[in-house]
mmCIF file of C-alpha atoms in Angstrom:
data_model
loop_
_atom_site.group_PDB
_atom_site.id
_atom_site.type_symbol
_atom_site.label_atom_id
_atom_site.label_comp_id
_atom_site.label_asym_id
_atom_site.label_seq_id
_atom_site.Cartn_x
_atom_site.Cartn_y
_atom_site.Cartn_z
ATOM 1 C CA UNK A 258 42.651 18.905 -0.307
ATOM 2 C CA UNK A 259 39.613 19.655 1.903
ATOM 3 C CA UNK A 260 37.074 17.122 2.896
ATOM 4 C CA UNK A 261 33.530 18.265 4.043
ATOM 5 C CA UNK A 262 32.316 16.659 7.173
ATOM 6 C CA UNK A 263 29.059 16.663 8.971
ATOM 7 C CA UNK A 264 30.189 14.244 12.055
ATOM 8 C CA UNK A 265 33.352 15.466 13.611
ATOM 9 C CA UNK A 266 36.134 13.718 11.899
ATOM 10 C CA UNK A 267 34.059 11.641 9.687
ATOM 11 C CA UNK A 268 34.293 12.282 5.771
ATOM 12 C CA UNK A 269 31.059 13.248 4.135
ATOM 13 C CA UNK A 270 30.784 9.930 1.993
ATOM 14 C CA UNK A 271 31.023 7.823 5.430
ATOM 15 C CA UNK A 272 28.189 9.868 6.939
ATOM 16 C CA UNK A 273 24.994 7.939 8.161
ATOM 17 C CA UNK A 274 22.614 8.171 5.288
ATOM 18 C CA UNK A 275 19.041 9.262 6.093
ATOM 19 C CA UNK A 276 16.507 5.971 6.511
ATOM 20 C CA UNK A 277 13.493 5.960 4.738
ATOM 21 C CA UNK A 278 10.217 5.586 6.145
ATOM 22 C CA UNK A 279 9.314 2.332 8.079
ATOM 23 C CA UNK A 280 6.757 0.148 6.610
ATOM 24 C CA UNK A 281 4.374 0.970 9.656
ATOM 25 C CA UNK A 282 4.685 4.498 8.918
ATOM 26 C CA UNK A 283 3.730 4.083 5.309
ATOM 27 C CA UNK A 284 0.891 1.811 6.298
ATOM 28 C CA UNK A 285 -0.399 4.567 8.358
ATOM 29 C CA UNK A 286 0.046 7.129 5.800
ATOM 30 C CA UNK A 287 -1.799 5.261 3.298
ATOM 31 C CA UNK A 288 -4.590 4.346 5.604
ATOM 32 C CA UNK A 289 -4.894 8.117 6.402
ATOM 33 C CA UNK A 290 -5.064 9.005 2.757
ATOM 34 C CA UNK A 291 -8.528 7.035 2.675
ATOM 35 C CA UNK A 292 -10.538 10.301 2.372
ATOM 36 C CA UNK A 293 -13.841 8.651 2.083
ATOM 37 C CA UNK A 294 -13.204 6.080 4.538
ATOM 38 C CA UNK A 295 -14.506 3.363 2.343
ATOM 39 C CA UNK A 296 -11.234 1.067 2.876
ATOM 40 C CA UNK A 297 -10.210 1.482 -0.540
ATOM 41 C CA UNK A 298 -7.403 3.786 -2.143
ATOM 42 C CA UNK A 299 -8.513 5.221 -5.083
ATOM 43 C CA UNK A 300 -6.199 6.714 -8.014
ATOM 44 C CA UNK A 301 -7.132 10.175 -6.587
ATOM 45 C CA UNK A 302 -6.289 9.303 -3.043
ATOM 46 C CA UNK A 303 -3.099 7.520 -4.167
ATOM 47 C CA UNK A 304 -1.876 10.229 -6.234
ATOM 48 C CA UNK A 305 -2.494 12.580 -2.982
ATOM 49 C CA UNK A 306 -0.428 10.241 -0.987
ATOM 50 C CA UNK A 307 2.441 10.003 -3.070
ATOM 51 C CA UNK A 308 2.489 13.830 -3.312
ATOM 52 C CA UNK A 309 2.596 13.914 0.367
ATOM 53 C CA UNK A 310 5.656 11.549 0.195
ATOM 54 C CA UNK A 311 7.360 13.940 -2.229
ATOM 55 C CA UNK A 312 7.126 12.045 -5.263
ATOM 56 C CA UNK A 313 8.574 14.150 -8.197
ATOM 57 C CA UNK A 314 5.688 12.824 -10.457
ATOM 58 C CA UNK A 315 2.855 11.678 -8.122
ATOM 59 C CA UNK A 316 0.497 10.261 -11.109
ATOM 60 C CA UNK A 317 3.421 7.958 -12.411
ATOM 61 C CA UNK A 318 3.844 6.505 -8.874
ATOM 62 C CA UNK A 319 0.287 6.025 -8.688
ATOM 63 C CA UNK A 320 0.180 4.288 -12.025
ATOM 64 C CA UNK A 321 3.443 2.117 -10.703
ATOM 65 C CA UNK A 322 1.852 1.428 -7.365
ATOM 66 C CA UNK A 323 -1.669 0.134 -9.069
ATOM 67 C CA UNK A 324 0.519 -2.084 -11.240
ATOM 68 C CA UNK A 325 2.173 -3.440 -8.354
ATOM 69 C CA UNK A 326 -0.638 -3.776 -5.836
ATOM 70 C CA UNK A 327 -4.105 -3.850 -7.713
ATOM 71 C CA UNK A 328 -4.380 -7.550 -8.123
ATOM 72 C CA UNK A 329 -7.931 -7.588 -9.090
ATOM 73 C CA UNK A 330 -7.614 -4.422 -11.615
ATOM 74 C CA UNK A 331 -10.333 -2.641 -10.286
ATOM 75 C CA UNK A 332 -8.397 0.664 -10.207
ATOM 76 C CA UNK A 333 -8.306 0.805 -6.431
ATOM 77 C CA UNK A 334 -5.936 -0.705 -3.621
ATOM 78 C CA UNK A 335 -8.148 -2.574 -1.087
ATOM 79 C CA UNK A 336 -7.062 -3.360 2.434
ATOM 80 C CA UNK A 337 -6.212 -6.948 1.221
ATOM 81 C CA UNK A 338 -3.785 -5.288 -1.439
ATOM 82 C CA UNK A 339 -2.365 -2.621 0.824
ATOM 83 C CA UNK A 340 0.609 -4.697 1.748
ATOM 84 C CA UNK A 341 1.788 -5.016 -1.813
ATOM 85 C CA UNK A 342 1.632 -0.983 -2.050
ATOM 86 C CA UNK A 343 3.431 -0.761 1.107
ATOM 87 C CA UNK A 344 6.344 -2.884 -0.186
ATOM 88 C CA UNK A 345 6.460 -0.854 -3.388
ATOM 89 C CA UNK A 346 6.737 2.490 -1.549
ATOM 90 C CA UNK A 347 9.178 1.020 1.052
ATOM 91 C CA UNK A 348 11.571 0.207 -1.836
ATOM 92 C CA UNK A 349 11.371 3.794 -2.887
ATOM 93 C CA UNK A 350 12.802 4.915 0.459
ATOM 94 C CA UNK A 351 10.818 7.977 1.057
ATOM 95 C CA UNK A 352 12.037 9.972 4.220
ATOM 96 C CA UNK A 353 9.189 12.298 5.199
ATOM 97 C CA UNK A 354 5.485 13.081 4.771
ATOM 98 C CA UNK A 355 4.208 16.654 3.936
ATOM 99 C CA UNK A 356 1.066 18.026 5.399
ATOM 100 C CA UNK A 357 0.384 19.639 1.800
#
């Protein structure tokens, strides 16, 4: 029986797992996605943000993110609502941000 290893002598199932982005990295990412700099993340800006995070279906993640974070139901995430969005994205354990 052959066991594949990446770190010498450590079985593959025991290898350190990649860690997700930190909450601070996610905060910075979402703030950078505010294309019109109005301190609100629109549905389109959120969709682009989740696309850059590597979401398989960014529109679905946008819908979920709004459902979790948009407390006043205006269809955008404000600075006051941003922490809830960050918590939501943090639980999804995204590991990188694309430039696309």
